[in-house]
Short mmCIF file of C-alpha atoms in Angstrom, two decimals:
data_model
loop_
_atom_site.label_atom_id
_atom_site.label_comp_id
_atom_site.label_asym_id
_atom_site.label_seq_id
_atom_site.Cartn_x
_atom_site.Cartn_y
_atom_site.Cartn_z
CA MET A 974 -0.25 0.02 -0.02
CA LYS A 975 1.38 3.59 -0.88
CA LEU A 976 2.33 5.65 2.11
CA ASN A 977 -0.28 8.09 1.61
CA LYS A 978 -2.97 5.67 2.16
CA TYR A 979 -2.06 5.02 5.77
CA PHE A 980 -3.00 8.51 6.61
CA ASP A 981 -6.08 10.10 8.77
CA HIS A 982 -4.75 13.56 8.23
CA THR A 983 -6.16 15.06 11.56
CA ASN A 984 -6.86 18.29 13.28
CA LEU A 985 -8.85 17.49 16.52
CA LYS A 986 -7.45 20.99 18.03
CA ALA A 987 -9.68 22.61 20.43
CA ASN A 988 -9.53 26.07 18.29
CA ALA A 989 -9.38 24.63 14.97
CA THR A 990 -11.35 27.39 12.49
CA PHE A 991 -13.26 26.93 9.48
CA CYS A 992 -10.29 27.62 7.42
CA ASP A 993 -7.83 25.09 9.20
CA ILE A 994 -10.77 22.48 8.52
CA GLU A 995 -10.92 23.51 4.74
CA LYS A 996 -7.10 23.14 4.54
CA LEU A 997 -6.94 20.25 6.06
CA CYS A 998 -9.46 18.55 3.36
CA LYS A 999 -7.43 20.32 0.58
CA GLU A 1000 -4.57 18.82 1.89
CA ALA A 1001 -6.22 15.22 2.05
CA LEU A 1002 -7.44 15.70 -1.63
CA GLN A 1003 -3.68 16.70 -3.05
CA TYR A 1004 -2.49 14.08 -1.15
CA ASP A 1005 -4.99 11.90 -1.32
CA PHE A 1006 -5.06 10.21 2.17
CA TYR A 1007 -7.18 7.70 3.22
CA SER A 1008 -9.13 10.08 5.45
CA VAL A 1009 -9.58 12.90 7.54
CA CYS A 1010 -10.15 13.05 11.13
CA VAL A 1011 -12.09 16.23 12.41
CA ASN A 1012 -13.98 16.85 15.59
CA PRO A 1013 -18.10 15.84 15.41
CA SER A 1014 -18.95 19.48 14.98
CA ARG A 1015 -16.85 19.91 11.83
CA ILE A 1016 -17.93 16.53 9.94
CA GLU A 1017 -20.72 18.42 7.75
CA ILE A 1018 -17.80 21.11 6.73
CA ALA A 1019 -15.61 18.32 5.67
CA LYS A 1020 -18.37 16.41 3.77
CA ASN A 1021 -18.89 19.35 2.02
CA PHE A 1022 -15.41 19.91 0.77
CA LEU A 1023 -14.75 15.74 0.18
CA ASP A 1024 -18.08 15.10 -1.25
CA ASN A 1025 -17.52 13.33 -4.43
CA SER A 1026 -13.80 12.10 -3.62
CA ASP A 1027 -12.50 8.83 -2.28
CA VAL A 1028 -11.00 10.77 0.80
CA LYS A 1029 -12.90 9.31 4.02
CA ILE A 1030 -14.25 11.19 7.08
CA ALA A 1031 -13.71 10.22 10.43
CA THR A 1032 -14.66 11.78 13.96
CA VAL A 1033 -14.15 11.42 17.51
CA ILE A 1034 -16.38 10.21 20.26
CA GLY A 1035 -16.17 10.40 23.95
CA PHE A 1036 -13.05 12.55 23.25
CA PRO A 1037 -10.27 12.81 24.87
CA LEU A 1038 -11.03 11.31 28.38
CA GLY A 1039 -12.86 8.28 27.30
CA ALA A 1040 -15.00 9.10 30.71
CA LEU A 1041 -18.47 9.84 29.14
CA THR A 1042 -21.61 7.32 29.78
CA THR A 1043 -22.01 4.43 27.48
CA GLU A 1044 -25.43 6.37 26.37
CA SER A 1045 -23.67 9.45 25.96
CA LYS A 1046 -20.78 7.76 23.45
CA ILE A 1047 -23.59 6.02 21.35
CA PHE A 1048 -25.83 9.37 21.30
CA GLU A 1049 -22.34 11.12 19.90
CA ALA A 1050 -22.05 7.97 17.64
CA ARG A 1051 -25.20 7.84 15.90
CA ASP A 1052 -25.53 11.83 15.49
CA ALA A 1053 -22.11 11.70 13.76
CA ILE A 1054 -22.88 8.83 11.57
CA ALA A 1055 -26.17 10.82 11.01
CA LYS A 1056 -24.28 14.27 9.86
CA GLY A 1057 -21.95 12.08 7.36
CA THR A 1058 -18.85 10.70 9.06
CA ASP A 1059 -17.76 7.20 7.46
CA GLU A 1060 -15.76 6.24 10.78
CA ILE A 1061 -15.78 6.36 14.47
CA ASP A 1062 -12.72 6.96 16.83
CA MET A 1063 -13.78 6.42 20.21
CA VAL A 1064 -12.01 6.58 23.58
CA VAL A 1065 -12.54 3.76 26.10
CA ASN A 1066 -13.08 4.57 29.75
CA ILE A 1067 -9.72 4.29 31.28
CA GLY A 1068 -10.98 4.59 34.65
CA LYS A 1069 -12.43 1.13 34.18
CA ILE A 1070 -9.37 -0.16 33.01
CA LYS A 1071 -7.90 0.45 36.06
CA ASP A 1072 -10.70 -0.96 37.93
CA ARG A 1073 -10.28 -4.06 36.09
CA ASP A 1074 -14.20 -3.70 34.99
CA PHE A 1075 -13.49 -5.81 31.34
CA ASP A 1076 -17.10 -6.80 31.16
CA TYR A 1077 -18.05 -3.13 31.17
CA ILE A 1078 -15.78 -2.13 28.76
CA GLU A 1079 -16.16 -4.92 26.25
CA LYS A 1080 -20.00 -4.10 26.43
CA GLU A 1081 -19.56 -0.54 25.71
CA ILE A 1082 -17.36 -1.02 22.77
CA SER A 1083 -19.77 -3.84 21.68
CA SER A 1084 -22.96 -1.30 21.95
CA ILE A 1085 -21.21 1.46 20.22
CA LYS A 1086 -20.35 -1.06 17.35
CA ASN A 1087 -24.17 -2.16 17.09
CA ALA A 1088 -25.08 1.45 17.03
CA ILE A 1089 -23.07 2.16 14.26
CA GLY A 1090 -23.15 -0.90 12.10
CA GLU A 1091 -21.23 -1.14 8.96
CA HIS A 1092 -19.48 1.85 9.75
CA LEU A 1093 -15.87 1.07 11.21
CA LEU A 1094 -15.13 1.39 14.83
CA LYS A 1095 -11.42 2.11 16.12
CA VAL A 1096 -11.05 2.09 19.95
CA ILE A 1097 -8.51 4.23 21.36
CA ILE A 1098 -7.00 2.82 24.39
CA GLU A 1099 -4.74 5.46 25.53
CA THR A 1100 -1.26 3.30 25.79
CA ALA A 1101 0.55 6.13 27.73
CA LEU A 1102 -1.62 5.62 30.77
CA LEU A 1103 -1.58 1.83 30.29
CA ASP A 1104 1.23 -1.18 31.45
CA GLU A 1105 2.13 -3.83 29.13
CA LYS A 1106 -0.41 -6.16 30.52
CA GLU A 1107 -3.07 -3.75 30.58
CA ILE A 1108 -2.38 -3.32 26.45
CA ILE A 1109 -2.54 -7.13 26.14
CA GLU A 1110 -5.81 -7.34 28.16
CA MET A 1111 -7.33 -4.27 25.97
CA THR A 1112 -6.14 -5.83 22.76
CA ASN A 1113 -8.05 -8.91 23.40
CA ILE A 1114 -11.30 -7.24 24.74
CA VAL A 1115 -11.10 -5.05 21.40
CA ILE A 1116 -10.99 -8.28 19.40
CA GLU A 1117 -13.58 -10.07 21.11
CA SER A 1118 -16.00 -6.74 20.92
CA GLY A 1119 -16.28 -6.74 17.38
CA ALA A 1120 -14.64 -3.20 16.86
CA ASP A 1121 -12.29 -3.10 13.53
CA TYR A 1122 -9.37 -1.56 14.84
CA ILE A 1123 -7.20 -0.97 18.15
CA LYS A 1124 -5.59 2.44 18.15
CA THR A 1125 -2.95 3.89 20.72
CA SER A 1126 -3.70 7.39 21.42
CA THR A 1127 -5.90 10.67 21.76
CA GLY A 1128 -2.82 12.83 20.89
CA PHE A 1129 -3.71 15.06 24.03
CA SER A 1130 -1.99 12.29 27.10
CA THR A 1131 1.60 12.42 28.24
CA ARG A 1132 2.48 10.49 24.92
CA GLY A 1133 1.59 9.26 21.66
CA ALA A 1134 2.33 6.08 20.17
CA SER A 1135 5.59 3.98 20.49
CA LEU A 1136 6.87 1.07 18.74
CA ARG A 1137 6.66 -1.34 21.97
CA ASP A 1138 2.57 -0.43 22.05
CA ILE A 1139 2.28 -1.52 18.18
CA GLU A 1140 4.66 -4.69 19.15
CA ILE A 1141 2.23 -5.84 21.68
CA MET A 1142 -0.87 -4.96 19.94
CA LYS A 1143 0.49 -6.92 16.85
CA GLY A 1144 1.76 -10.17 18.55
CA ILE A 1145 -1.92 -10.66 19.92
CA ALA A 1146 -3.90 -8.95 17.38
CA GLN A 1147 -1.91 -10.50 14.04
CA ASN A 1148 -4.36 -10.09 11.40
CA LYS A 1149 -7.80 -9.85 13.32
CA ILE A 1150 -8.21 -6.19 13.63
CA GLY A 1151 -6.42 -3.36 12.28
CA ILE A 1152 -3.87 -1.18 14.36
CA LYS A 1153 -3.91 2.60 14.50
CA ALA A 1154 -0.67 4.43 15.48
CA SER A 1155 -1.53 7.97 16.61
CA GLY A 1156 -0.11 10.60 18.81
CA GLY A 1157 3.21 12.75 17.98
CA ILE A 1158 3.88 11.27 14.67
CA SER A 1159 5.99 13.69 12.74
CA THR A 1160 8.83 12.23 11.04
CA LEU A 1161 9.13 9.34 7.99
CA GLU A 1162 11.40 7.30 10.24
CA LEU A 1163 8.79 6.96 12.77
CA THR A 1164 6.12 6.31 10.64
CA LYS A 1165 7.68 3.71 8.52
CA LYS A 1166 8.99 2.09 11.66
CA LEU A 1167 5.28 1.93 13.15
CA ILE A 1168 4.19 0.24 9.78
CA LYS A 1169 7.09 -2.03 9.73
CA GLU A 1170 5.90 -3.09 13.38
CA GLY A 1171 2.50 -3.51 12.43
CA ALA A 1172 0.36 -0.33 12.23
CA THR A 1173 -2.15 -0.43 9.30
CA ARG A 1174 -3.31 3.19 9.77
CA ILE A 1175 -1.61 6.26 10.78
CA GLY A 1176 -2.98 9.39 12.98
CA ALA A 1177 -1.18 12.19 12.17
CA SER A 1178 -1.55 16.19 12.07
CA LYS A 1179 1.96 16.18 10.44
CA SER A 1180 0.97 13.96 7.65
CA VAL A 1181 1.81 16.68 4.66
CA LEU A 1182 4.99 16.99 6.43
CA ILE A 1183 5.85 13.25 6.20
CA MET A 1184 5.05 12.82 2.63
CA LYS A 1185 6.84 15.64 1.94
CA GLU A 1186 9.87 14.30 3.53
CA ASN A 1187 9.25 10.97 1.77
CA GLN A 1188 9.34 12.90 -1.53
CA LEU A 1189 12.63 14.04 -0.80
CA ASP A 1190 13.73 10.74 0.55
CA LYS A 1191 13.19 8.89 -2.89
#
């Protein structure tokens, strides 16, 4: 797969303006990225810019803390689908992981997946806040829940994706689900290493810089 097709070109900043989202979408069209990832209130703007293109739209729910109720997340997900998103990136309840309430987490993920049907669901587990045992447990839960992807990070915690995160996830997931690396990915070198380790999607706000670096590298 070509490098550009790994990217969810992302702008989830609180202060992102209409012009910022327009720029994001134009860049996604120029580089033919897989998708853009925007906050829910920007879905319809992105849809207007990307209509009749192959670039998909992703949005986030329960973002960035994951501590909303399941019912709130389901509402967010359904509302996002109604507004035109193709993919949902949800944040799990990190506190429930720490409580080892894995039944709650699996039911929440399954409920959201059921609510969005055939639309793709990525589950953000915020690896920065987990130990390796918890990453292993969560990878198994995401597989069992019926979600499509496990995702490392929101980009709003203490760190983003690491090679070790992806190594652990890939060891469990194999090819059962996709793996999205996100958070702090700003260089071609790291991007290639994450893909080699097993990432099948890359979430980045620096996608254009990485692609320019890739062009210079040829």
